[in-house]
CSV table of C-alpha atoms in Angstrom, one decimal:
chain,number,residue,atom,x,y,z
A,1,MET,CA,20.5,-1.1,24.8
A,2,ASP,CA,23.1,-3.1,23.2
A,3,TYR,CA,20.9,-6.1,21.9
A,4,THR,CA,22.2,-8.9,19.7
A,5,LEU,CA,20.8,-11.5,17.4
A,6,ASN,CA,22.1,-14.7,16.9
A,7,ILE,CA,22.4,-15.2,13.2
A,8,LYS,CA,23.7,-18.7,12.2
A,9,GLY,CA,26.1,-18.8,15.5
A,10,GLN,CA,27.2,-15.3,14.9
A,11,LEU,CA,26.2,-12.3,17.2
A,12,LEU,CA,24.7,-9.3,15.3
A,13,SER,CA,24.9,-6.4,17.7
A,14,LEU,CA,21.9,-3.9,17.6
A,15,ALA,CA,23.9,-1.2,19.7
A,16,GLU,CA,23.6,0.9,16.6
A,17,PRO,CA,20.1,0.6,14.9
A,18,ARG,CA,19.9,-1.4,11.8
A,19,VAL,CA,18.0,-1.0,8.4
A,20,MET,CA,15.9,-3.6,7.0
A,21,GLY,CA,15.0,-3.2,3.3
A,22,ILE,CA,11.8,-4.6,1.9
A,23,ILE,CA,11.6,-6.8,-1.4
A,24,ASN,CA,7.7,-7.2,-2.2
A,25,VAL,CA,7.4,-10.0,-4.9
A,26,THR,CA,3.8,-9.3,-5.0
A,27,PRO,CA,1.5,-7.6,-7.5
A,28,ASP,CA,-0.6,-6.0,-4.9
A,29,SER,CA,1.4,-4.5,-2.2
A,30,PHE,CA,0.1,-1.0,-1.1
A,31,TYR,CA,3.3,0.9,-2.5
A,32,ALA,CA,3.3,-0.1,-6.1
A,33,TRP,CA,6.9,1.0,-6.7
A,34,SER,CA,8.1,-1.6,-4.2
A,35,ARG,CA,6.7,-4.6,-6.2
A,36,VAL,CA,9.3,-6.6,-7.9
A,37,GLN,CA,8.6,-9.9,-9.6
A,38,THR,CA,11.2,-11.0,-12.0
A,39,GLU,CA,14.7,-12.3,-11.2
A,40,GLN,CA,16.4,-9.5,-12.7
A,41,ASP,CA,14.4,-6.8,-10.8
A,42,ILE,CA,14.7,-9.1,-7.5
A,43,ALA,CA,18.7,-9.3,-8.1
A,44,ARG,CA,18.9,-5.5,-8.6
A,45,ARG,CA,16.8,-4.7,-5.5
A,46,ALA,CA,18.7,-6.8,-3.1
A,47,ASN,CA,22.0,-5.3,-4.3
A,48,GLN,CA,20.6,-1.9,-3.9
A,49,ILE,CA,19.5,-2.6,-0.2
A,50,VAL,CA,22.9,-3.8,0.8
A,51,ALA,CA,24.6,-0.9,-1.2
A,52,GLU,CA,22.5,1.6,0.5
A,53,GLY,CA,23.2,0.5,3.9
A,54,GLY,CA,20.6,-2.3,4.7
A,55,SER,CA,21.6,-4.8,7.2
A,56,PHE,CA,18.7,-7.1,6.6
A,57,ILE,CA,16.7,-8.0,3.5
A,58,ASP,CA,12.8,-8.7,4.2
A,59,VAL,CA,11.4,-10.6,1.4
A,60,GLY,CA,7.6,-11.0,1.4
A,61,ALA,CA,5.2,-12.9,-1.1
A,62,CYS,CA,1.9,-12.4,0.4
A,63,SER,CA,0.4,-9.0,0.7
A,64,THR,CA,-1.1,-8.0,4.2
A,65,ARG,CA,-2.2,-4.6,3.1
A,66,PRO,CA,-5.8,-3.7,4.6
A,67,GLY,CA,-8.6,-5.2,2.3
A,68,SER,CA,-6.2,-7.5,0.4
A,69,THR,CA,-7.2,-11.3,-0.1
A,70,PRO,CA,-4.0,-13.6,0.8
A,71,VAL,CA,-2.8,-15.7,-2.0
A,72,SER,CA,-2.7,-19.7,-1.3
A,73,GLU,CA,0.1,-21.0,0.8
A,74,GLY,CA,1.1,-22.8,-2.5
A,75,GLU,CA,1.5,-19.7,-4.5
A,76,GLU,CA,3.1,-18.0,-1.7
A,77,MET,CA,5.7,-20.6,-1.7
A,78,GLU,CA,6.2,-20.6,-5.3
A,79,ARG,CA,6.9,-16.8,-5.4
A,80,LEU,CA,9.2,-17.2,-2.4
A,81,ARG,CA,11.3,-20.1,-3.7
A,82,MET,CA,12.1,-17.8,-6.7
A,83,ALA,CA,12.8,-14.9,-5.1
A,84,LEU,CA,14.9,-16.5,-2.3
A,85,ASP,CA,16.9,-18.5,-4.6
A,86,VAL,CA,17.8,-15.2,-6.6
A,87,VAL,CA,18.6,-13.5,-3.3
A,88,ARG,CA,20.9,-16.3,-1.8
A,89,ARG,CA,22.6,-16.6,-5.3
A,90,GLU,CA,23.5,-12.9,-5.6
A,91,LEU,CA,24.3,-12.2,-1.9
A,92,PRO,CA,24.8,-15.7,-0.2
A,93,TYR,CA,25.9,-14.2,3.2
A,94,ALA,CA,23.2,-11.4,3.4
A,95,VAL,CA,21.1,-11.6,6.7
A,96,LEU,CA,17.9,-12.8,5.1
A,97,SER,CA,14.2,-12.1,6.6
A,98,VAL,CA,11.1,-13.8,5.4
A,99,ASP,CA,7.8,-12.0,5.8
A,100,THR,CA,5.1,-14.5,6.4
A,101,PHE,CA,2.3,-15.5,8.9
A,102,ARG,CA,2.3,-19.2,7.7
A,103,PRO,CA,4.1,-21.7,9.7
A,104,ASP,CA,4.9,-24.2,6.8
A,105,VAL,CA,6.1,-21.4,4.6
A,106,ALA,CA,8.6,-20.2,7.4
A,107,ARG,CA,9.8,-23.7,7.8
A,108,MET,CA,10.3,-23.9,4.0
A,109,ALA,CA,12.3,-20.7,3.9
A,110,VAL,CA,14.3,-21.7,6.9
A,111,GLU,CA,15.1,-25.3,5.8
A,112,GLU,CA,15.3,-24.7,2.0
A,113,PHE,CA,17.0,-21.6,1.7
A,114,GLY,CA,18.6,-20.6,5.3
A,115,ALA,CA,16.4,-17.8,6.3
A,116,ASP,CA,17.8,-16.0,9.3
A,117,ILE,CA,14.6,-14.2,10.5
A,118,ILE,CA,10.9,-14.8,10.5
A,119,ASN,CA,9.0,-11.8,10.5
A,120,ASP,CA,5.3,-12.5,11.4
A,121,VAL,CA,2.3,-10.3,11.3
A,122,GLY,CA,0.0,-13.1,12.8
A,123,ALA,CA,1.5,-14.6,16.0
A,124,ASP,CA,-0.7,-17.6,15.6
A,125,PRO,CA,0.1,-20.4,18.3
A,126,SER,CA,1.1,-22.7,15.7
A,127,MET,CA,3.7,-20.0,14.3
A,128,LEU,CA,5.1,-19.5,18.0
A,129,ARG,CA,5.7,-23.4,18.0
A,130,MET,CA,7.3,-23.4,14.6
A,131,VAL,CA,9.8,-20.6,15.0
A,132,ALA,CA,10.8,-22.0,18.4
A,133,ARG,CA,11.4,-25.3,16.6
A,134,LEU,CA,13.5,-23.7,13.8
A,135,GLY,CA,15.5,-21.8,16.3
A,136,VAL,CA,15.7,-18.4,14.2
A,137,PRO,CA,15.1,-14.8,15.3
A,138,TYR,CA,11.4,-14.0,15.3
A,139,VAL,CA,9.7,-10.6,14.9
A,140,LEU,CA,6.6,-10.6,16.8
A,141,MET,CA,3.9,-8.1,16.0
A,142,SER,CA,1.0,-6.7,17.7
A,143,SER,CA,-2.4,-5.7,16.1
A,144,ALA,CA,-3.7,-4.4,19.3
A,145,PRO,CA,-5.1,-0.5,19.2
A,146,THR,CA,-3.6,0.9,22.2
A,147,VAL,CA,-0.4,1.2,24.2
A,148,GLU,CA,-1.8,-0.7,26.8
A,149,ALA,CA,-3.2,-3.4,24.7
A,150,VAL,CA,0.0,-3.8,22.6
A,151,LEU,CA,2.1,-4.3,26.0
A,152,THR,CA,-0.2,-6.8,27.1
A,153,GLU,CA,-0.5,-8.7,24.0
A,154,LEU,CA,3.4,-8.7,23.3
A,155,ALA,CA,4.0,-9.6,27.0
A,156,SER,CA,1.8,-12.6,26.9
A,157,LYS,CA,3.1,-13.8,23.5
A,158,VAL,CA,6.8,-13.4,24.7
A,159,GLN,CA,6.1,-15.4,27.7
A,160,GLN,CA,4.7,-18.2,25.6
A,161,LEU,CA,7.7,-18.0,23.2
A,162,ARG,CA,10.1,-18.1,26.3
A,163,GLU,CA,8.3,-21.4,27.4
A,164,LEU,CA,8.6,-23.0,24.1
A,165,GLY,CA,12.3,-22.2,24.3
A,166,GLN,CA,12.6,-19.4,21.7
A,167,LYS,CA,15.7,-17.2,22.2
A,168,ASP,CA,15.8,-14.3,19.9
A,169,ILE,CA,12.5,-12.2,20.0
A,170,ILE,CA,12.1,-8.8,18.2
A,171,ILE,CA,8.9,-6.8,19.0
A,172,ASP,CA,7.0,-4.8,16.6
A,173,PRO,CA,3.9,-2.5,17.7
A,174,GLY,CA,2.2,-3.2,14.4
A,175,PHE,CA,1.8,0.4,12.8
A,176,GLY,CA,-1.0,0.3,10.5
A,177,PHE,CA,-2.6,-3.1,11.8
A,178,GLY,CA,-5.9,-2.7,13.7
A,179,LYS,CA,-5.3,0.9,14.7
A,180,THR,CA,-7.0,4.1,13.7
A,181,LEU,CA,-4.8,6.9,12.5
A,182,GLU,CA,-5.1,8.6,15.9
A,183,GLN,CA,-4.1,5.4,17.7
A,184,ASN,CA,-1.1,5.1,15.4
A,185,TYR,CA,0.3,8.4,16.5
A,186,GLN,CA,-0.6,7.9,20.2
A,187,LEU,CA,1.5,4.7,19.9
A,188,MET,CA,4.4,6.5,18.3
A,189,ASN,CA,4.2,9.2,20.9
A,190,ARG,CA,4.6,6.8,23.8
A,191,LEU,CA,6.7,4.2,21.7
A,192,GLU,CA,9.7,4.3,24.3
A,193,GLN,CA,7.3,2.6,26.8
A,194,LEU,CA,7.6,-0.7,25.0
A,195,LEU,CA,11.3,-0.7,26.0
A,196,VAL,CA,10.0,-2.2,29.4
A,197,LEU,CA,9.8,-5.4,27.6
A,198,GLY,CA,13.4,-5.5,27.3
A,199,LEU,CA,13.7,-6.6,23.7
A,200,PRO,CA,14.7,-4.8,20.4
A,201,LEU,CA,12.1,-2.9,18.8
A,202,LEU,CA,11.2,-3.0,15.1
A,203,VAL,CA,9.3,0.1,13.5
A,204,GLY,CA,7.6,-0.4,10.2
A,205,ILE,CA,5.9,3.0,9.0
A,206,SER,CA,7.4,3.2,5.6
A,207,ARG,CA,5.0,5.1,3.4
A,208,LYS,CA,2.2,3.7,5.2
A,209,SER,CA,-1.4,5.3,5.3
A,210,MET,CA,-0.5,6.9,8.8
A,211,VAL,CA,1.7,9.0,6.8
A,212,PHE,CA,0.2,9.9,3.6
A,213,ARG,CA,-3.4,10.0,4.8
A,214,LEU,CA,-2.4,12.5,7.4
A,215,LEU,CA,-0.6,14.5,4.7
A,216,GLY,CA,-3.3,14.3,2.1
A,217,GLN,CA,-0.9,12.3,-0.3
A,218,GLU,CA,-0.5,8.9,-1.9
A,219,PRO,CA,2.2,6.4,-1.0
A,220,GLN,CA,4.7,7.5,-3.5
A,221,GLU,CA,4.8,11.0,-2.0
A,222,ALA,CA,5.3,9.9,1.6
A,223,LEU,CA,9.1,9.8,1.8
A,224,ASN,CA,9.6,12.9,3.6
A,225,GLY,CA,6.9,12.2,6.2
A,226,THR,CA,8.3,8.9,6.7
A,227,THR,CA,11.8,10.1,7.2
A,228,ALA,CA,10.6,12.5,9.9
A,229,LEU,CA,8.7,9.8,11.8
A,230,HIS,CA,11.9,7.4,11.4
A,231,MET,CA,13.8,9.9,13.3
A,232,VAL,CA,11.2,10.1,16.0
A,233,ALA,CA,11.2,6.3,16.4
A,234,LEU,CA,15.0,6.2,16.6
A,235,THR,CA,14.9,8.9,19.5
A,236,LYS,CA,12.4,6.6,21.4
A,237,GLY,CA,14.5,3.5,21.1
A,238,ALA,CA,13.9,1.6,17.8
A,239,SER,CA,16.4,-0.8,16.9
A,240,ILE,CA,15.4,-1.6,13.5
A,241,LEU,CA,13.5,0.2,10.9
A,242,ARG,CA,11.8,-1.6,8.2
A,243,VAL,CA,11.6,0.4,5.0
A,244,HIS,CA,11.2,1.0,1.1
A,245,ASP,CA,13.9,3.7,1.2
A,246,VAL,CA,17.2,2.3,2.5
A,247,LYS,CA,19.5,5.1,2.0
A,248,GLU,CA,17.2,7.6,3.6
A,249,ALA,CA,16.8,5.5,6.6
A,250,ALA,CA,20.5,4.7,7.0
A,251,ASP,CA,21.0,8.4,6.9
A,252,CYS,CA,18.4,8.9,9.8
A,253,VAL,CA,20.5,6.3,11.6
A,254,LYS,CA,23.6,8.3,11.2
A,255,LEU,CA,22.3,11.5,12.2
A,256,ALA,CA,20.6,10.0,15.4
A,257,ALA,CA,24.1,8.4,16.3
A,258,ALA,CA,25.6,11.8,15.9
A,259,LEU,CA,23.2,13.2,18.2
A,260,ASN,CA,23.4,10.3,20.8
A,261,SER,CA,27.2,11.0,21.0
A,262,LYS,CA,27.0,14.5,22.0
């Protein structure tokens, strides 16, 4: 499907899948090697994402890993202001996504730094109203456990967003959120069924426990497993891969494109 996103009035095509590189400005994200907290490290990571083939830079400042305690809204904003200022200074035209479940943080990121996408794990009604008001593309995630429940939840939230006037919606089935190991793989096996919603699909499985637990590894060992599942996701219709390892994901996109051209 040739989906497009309206990024500040310019249409960005998703006809070929895109890679979203992660920047975690947190001290407690589950994958320790993804944490960057100094201005120098943030600048280096942002430039690395673009150089390795990333189309989006996704900045998060509040860990949502299982068992974590979210920082205060003020602390999240302080971290984000520092990071977004660095990224905008380094790469002023990069497509910038902000990973937050708080409406006021989303508003700050869009109004102060021109964030292009809001990536939300919560889908709270107040956030739905906020993103519709801000008018930027929105990543809508489901924490439901089964394919049927994911479809039901996403369809309901999409309807609410449409009624609020939201234009660009990206759906995320929420791998690792509210699902057992087995349910994650059942969802991956039936991932193409989500395409019935007629919306671009984001897949975020990079180095998650569904990979490293199954293989008896730690997150830092889970690149090979992640890459294997990225190819599966692409063959099942994923439009965006949200990743720690941009080059390897971009290689998957190229290989999938070659397969689809034959």
